[in-house]
PDB file of C-alpha atoms in Angstrom:
ATOM      1  CA  MET I   1     -38.023 -55.054 -29.833  1.00  0.00           C
ATOM      2  CA  ASN I   2     -38.628 -56.436 -33.320  1.00  0.00           C
ATOM      3  CA  MET I   3     -40.587 -53.334 -34.352  1.00  0.00           C
ATOM      4  CA  MET I   4     -37.754 -51.084 -33.153  1.00  0.00           C
ATOM      5  CA  PHE I   5     -35.224 -53.175 -35.068  1.00  0.00           C
ATOM      6  CA  ASN I   6     -37.285 -52.865 -38.262  1.00  0.00           C
ATOM      7  CA  LEU I   7     -37.642 -49.102 -37.744  1.00  0.00           C
ATOM      8  CA  VAL I   8     -33.874 -48.655 -37.404  1.00  0.00           C
ATOM      9  CA  VAL I   9     -33.337 -50.756 -40.548  1.00  0.00           C
ATOM     10  CA  VAL I  10     -35.755 -48.512 -42.476  1.00  0.00           C
ATOM     11  CA  VAL I  11     -33.977 -45.377 -41.189  1.00  0.00           C
ATOM     12  CA  GLN I  12     -30.625 -46.824 -42.217  1.00  0.00           C
ATOM     13  CA  VAL I  13     -31.824 -47.666 -45.743  1.00  0.00           C
ATOM     14  CA  ILE I  14     -33.372 -44.231 -46.224  1.00  0.00           C
ATOM     15  CA  SER I  15     -30.213 -42.496 -45.000  1.00  0.00           C
ATOM     16  CA  ALA I  16     -28.061 -44.659 -47.296  1.00  0.00           C
ATOM     17  CA  LEU I  17     -30.212 -43.782 -50.305  1.00  0.00           C
ATOM     18  CA  SER I  18     -30.108 -40.094 -49.411  1.00  0.00           C
ATOM     19  CA  ILE I  19     -26.307 -40.211 -49.140  1.00  0.00           C
ATOM     20  CA  ILE I  20     -26.120 -41.777 -52.581  1.00  0.00           C
ATOM     21  CA  ALA I  21     -28.436 -39.160 -54.072  1.00  0.00           C
ATOM     22  CA  LEU I  22     -26.684 -36.231 -52.399  1.00  0.00           C
ATOM     23  CA  VAL I  23     -23.229 -37.340 -53.468  1.00  0.00           C
ATOM     24  CA  LEU I  24     -24.361 -37.842 -57.058  1.00  0.00           C
ATOM     25  CA  LEU I  25     -26.008 -34.422 -57.137  1.00  0.00           C
ATOM     26  CA  GLN I  26     -22.950 -32.553 -55.904  1.00  0.00           C
ATOM     27  CA  HIS I  27     -20.612 -30.908 -58.366  1.00  0.00           C
ATOM     28  CA  GLY I  28     -16.882 -30.541 -58.277  1.00  0.00           C
ATOM     29  CA  LYS I  29     -15.040 -27.380 -57.301  1.00  0.00           C
ATOM     30  CA  GLY I  30     -15.006 -25.878 -60.795  1.00  0.00           C
ATOM     31  CA  ALA I  31     -18.547 -26.852 -61.766  1.00  0.00           C
ATOM     32  CA  ASP I  32     -20.522 -24.294 -59.736  1.00  0.00           C
ATOM     33  CA  MET I  33     -23.463 -22.352 -61.132  1.00  0.00           C
ATOM     34  CA  GLY I  34     -21.268 -19.450 -62.270  1.00  0.00           C
ATOM     35  CA  ALA I  35     -19.144 -21.771 -64.403  1.00  0.00           C
ATOM     36  CA  ALA I  36     -22.196 -22.559 -66.524  1.00  0.00           C
ATOM     37  CA  PHE I  37     -22.348 -18.906 -67.636  1.00  0.00           C
ATOM     38  CA  GLY I  38     -18.705 -18.772 -68.648  1.00  0.00           C
ATOM     39  CA  SER I  39     -17.681 -16.618 -65.728  1.00  0.00           C
ATOM     40  CA  GLY I  40     -14.220 -16.953 -64.291  1.00  0.00           C
ATOM     41  CA  ALA I  41     -15.402 -16.262 -60.738  1.00  0.00           C
ATOM     42  CA  SER I  42     -17.726 -19.193 -60.240  1.00  0.00           C
ATOM     43  CA  GLY I  43     -18.021 -18.703 -56.475  1.00  0.00           C
ATOM     44  CA  SER I  44     -19.431 -15.191 -56.766  1.00  0.00           C
ATOM     45  CA  LEU I  45     -22.950 -16.330 -57.701  1.00  0.00           C
ATOM     46  CA  PHE I  46     -23.583 -18.132 -54.389  1.00  0.00           C
ATOM     47  CA  GLY I  47     -21.063 -16.241 -52.286  1.00  0.00           C
ATOM     48  CA  ALA I  48     -17.555 -17.163 -51.219  1.00  0.00           C
ATOM     49  CA  THR I  49     -18.483 -20.726 -50.193  1.00  0.00           C
ATOM     50  CA  GLY I  50     -20.223 -21.653 -53.456  1.00  0.00           C
ATOM     51  CA  SER I  51     -23.298 -23.799 -53.993  1.00  0.00           C
ATOM     52  CA  SER I  52     -21.970 -26.917 -52.310  1.00  0.00           C
ATOM     53  CA  ASN I  53     -22.533 -25.644 -48.778  1.00  0.00           C
ATOM     54  CA  PHE I  54     -26.111 -26.929 -48.385  1.00  0.00           C
ATOM     55  CA  MET I  55     -25.397 -30.204 -50.186  1.00  0.00           C
ATOM     56  CA  SER I  56     -22.265 -30.940 -48.183  1.00  0.00           C
ATOM     57  CA  LYS I  57     -24.005 -30.214 -44.880  1.00  0.00           C
ATOM     58  CA  SER I  58     -26.952 -32.415 -45.894  1.00  0.00           C
ATOM     59  CA  THR I  59     -24.569 -35.223 -46.814  1.00  0.00           C
ATOM     60  CA  GLY I  60     -22.855 -34.906 -43.437  1.00  0.00           C
ATOM     61  CA  VAL I  61     -26.180 -35.115 -41.595  1.00  0.00           C
ATOM     62  CA  ALA I  62     -27.250 -38.151 -43.628  1.00  0.00           C
ATOM     63  CA  ALA I  63     -23.897 -39.817 -42.934  1.00  0.00           C
ATOM     64  CA  ALA I  64     -24.250 -39.157 -39.190  1.00  0.00           C
ATOM     65  CA  ILE I  65     -27.754 -40.699 -39.234  1.00  0.00           C
ATOM     66  CA  PHE I  66     -26.418 -43.693 -41.172  1.00  0.00           C
ATOM     67  CA  PHE I  67     -23.579 -44.278 -38.694  1.00  0.00           C
ATOM     68  CA  GLY I  68     -25.957 -43.878 -35.745  1.00  0.00           C
ATOM     69  CA  ALA I  69     -28.386 -46.395 -37.237  1.00  0.00           C
ATOM     70  CA  THR I  70     -25.537 -48.823 -37.882  1.00  0.00           C
ATOM     71  CA  LEU I  71     -24.375 -48.516 -34.271  1.00  0.00           C
ATOM     72  CA  ALA I  72     -27.938 -49.017 -33.009  1.00  0.00           C
ATOM     73  CA  LEU I  73     -28.369 -52.121 -35.180  1.00  0.00           C
ATOM     74  CA  SER I  74     -25.153 -53.628 -33.877  1.00  0.00           C
ATOM     75  CA  LEU I  75     -26.193 -53.003 -30.270  1.00  0.00           C
ATOM     76  CA  MET I  76     -29.639 -54.504 -30.875  1.00  0.00           C
ATOM     77  CA  ALA I  77     -28.157 -57.552 -32.549  1.00  0.00           C
ATOM     78  CA  ASN I  78     -25.935 -58.220 -29.525  1.00  0.00           C
ATOM     79  CA  GLN I  79     -28.871 -57.985 -27.113  1.00  0.00           C
ATOM     80  CA  ARG I  80     -31.092 -60.455 -28.932  1.00  0.00           C
ATOM     81  CA  ALA I  81     -31.600 -63.727 -27.084  1.00  0.00           C
ATOM     82  CA  THR I  82     -30.372 -66.594 -29.194  1.00  0.00           C
ATOM     83  CA  THR I  83     -30.143 -70.236 -28.312  1.00  0.00           C
ATOM     84  CA  VAL I  84     -26.631 -71.488 -28.640  1.00  0.00           C
ATOM     85  CA  GLY I  85     -26.435 -75.026 -29.946  1.00  0.00           C
ATOM     86  CA  GLY I  86     -23.566 -77.318 -30.587  1.00  0.00           C
ATOM     87  CA  GLY I  87     -24.023 -77.062 -34.309  1.00  0.00           C
ATOM     88  CA  VAL I  88     -25.228 -79.351 -37.021  1.00  0.00           C
ATOM     89  CA  MET I  89     -24.138 -82.527 -35.241  1.00  0.00           C
ATOM     90  CA  ASP I  90     -26.740 -82.006 -32.483  1.00  0.00           C
ATOM     91  CA  LYS I  91     -29.495 -82.893 -34.948  1.00  0.00           C
ATOM     92  CA  VAL I  92     -27.968 -86.214 -35.999  1.00  0.00           C
ATOM     93  CA  VAL I  93     -29.972 -89.222 -34.852  1.00  0.00           C
ATOM     94  CA  LYS I  94     -28.031 -92.312 -33.833  1.00  0.00           C
ATOM     95  CA  PRO I  95     -29.270 -95.342 -35.807  1.00  0.00           C
ATOM     96  CA  VAL I  96     -30.743 -98.286 -33.921  1.00  0.00           C
ATOM     97  CA  PRO I  97     -28.667-101.475 -34.332  1.00  0.00           C
ATOM     98  CA  VAL I  98     -30.360-104.187 -36.403  1.00  0.00           C
ATOM     99  CA  THR I  99     -30.550-107.642 -34.902  1.00  0.00           C
ATOM    100  CA  GLY I 100     -31.803-110.920 -36.233  1.00  0.00           C
ATOM    101  CA  ALA I 101     -31.849-112.089 -39.847  1.00  0.00           C
ATOM    102  CA  GLY I 102     -31.418-108.547 -41.260  1.00  0.00           C
ATOM    103  CA  ALA I 103     -28.160-107.936 -39.411  1.00  0.00           C
ATOM    104  CA  ILE I 104     -24.887-107.842 -41.316  1.00  0.00           C
ATOM    105  CA  PRO I 105     -22.684-110.771 -40.268  1.00  0.00           C
ATOM    106  CA  THR I 106     -19.521-109.796 -38.454  1.00  0.00           C
ATOM    107  CA  THR I 107     -17.532-112.938 -39.427  1.00  0.00           C
ATOM    108  CA  VAL I 108     -17.299-114.628 -42.782  1.00  0.00           C
ATOM    109  CA  PRO I 109     -18.012-118.377 -42.616  1.00  0.00           C
ATOM    110  CA  ALA I 110     -15.203-120.634 -43.855  1.00  0.00           C
ATOM    111  CA  PRO I 111     -15.810-122.196 -47.287  1.00  0.00           C
ATOM    112  CA  ALA I 112     -16.872-125.812 -47.230  1.00  0.00           C
ATOM    113  CA  ALA I 113     -14.199-128.389 -47.981  1.00  0.00           C
ATOM    114  CA  PRO I 114     -14.525-130.062 -51.420  1.00  0.00           C
ATOM    115  CA  ALA I 115     -15.871-133.546 -51.480  1.00  0.00           C
ATOM    116  CA  ALA I 116     -13.209-136.283 -51.328  1.00  0.00           C
ATOM    117  CA  SER I 117     -14.839-138.372 -54.047  1.00  0.00           C
ATOM    118  CA  THR I 118     -13.640-136.168 -56.945  1.00  0.00           C
ATOM    119  CA  PRO I 119      -9.998-136.640 -57.948  1.00  0.00           C
ATOM    120  CA  ALA I 120      -7.823-133.565 -58.077  1.00  0.00           C
ATOM    121  CA  ALA I 121      -6.822-132.470 -61.546  1.00  0.00           C
ATOM    122  CA  ALA I 122      -3.129-132.770 -62.350  1.00  0.00           C
ATOM    123  CA  ALA I 123      -1.255-129.574 -63.113  1.00  0.00           C
ATOM    124  CA  PRO I 124      -0.013-129.268 -66.717  1.00  0.00           C
ATOM    125  CA  VAL I 125       3.677-129.928 -67.188  1.00  0.00           C
ATOM    126  CA  ALA I 126       5.767-127.523 -69.204  1.00  0.00           C
ATOM    127  CA  SER I 127       7.462-129.183 -72.162  1.00  0.00           C
ATOM    128  CA  THR I 128      10.166-126.509 -72.570  1.00  0.00           C
ATOM    129  CA  PRO I 129      12.388-125.079 -69.880  1.00  0.00           C
ATOM    130  CA  ALA I 130      11.782-121.478 -68.782  1.00  0.00           C
ATOM    131  CA  GLY I 131      15.097-120.336 -70.213  1.00  0.00           C
ATOM    132  CA  ALA I 132      14.120-121.444 -73.734  1.00  0.00           C
ATOM    133  CA  ILE I 133      11.135-119.042 -74.019  1.00  0.00           C
ATOM    134  CA  PRO I 134      11.966-116.177 -76.439  1.00  0.00           C
ATOM    135  CA  LYS I 135      11.737-112.704 -75.047  1.00  0.00           C
TER     136      LYS I 135
END
């Protein structure tokens, strides 16, 4: 199946390149071979249809091959067996909880009470009332 897929990809790339080349080689309506010689009837050199008949038919065949290869690639891609996973989160590993001395404590211990032997410092007393402070 893989070899067939690669073969269709190669056919598609070759047909795409040939479409590009054939379109670039084609001339417009007024640029036929007779127009190069200064003739007013440019279609008379290659007949009533002009020189674009072979090129336009070749481009149509290359386009049909390209569309067929694209359809074949889409059908082959749908038939490939793929494992369907849940996504990126399936590969995540759940961490093991740490116990013992390395564990993070869940409660914060209360701070120790200060020793009663040291006297508490007195708060400074304001000498001026709050209304007397300049703003």
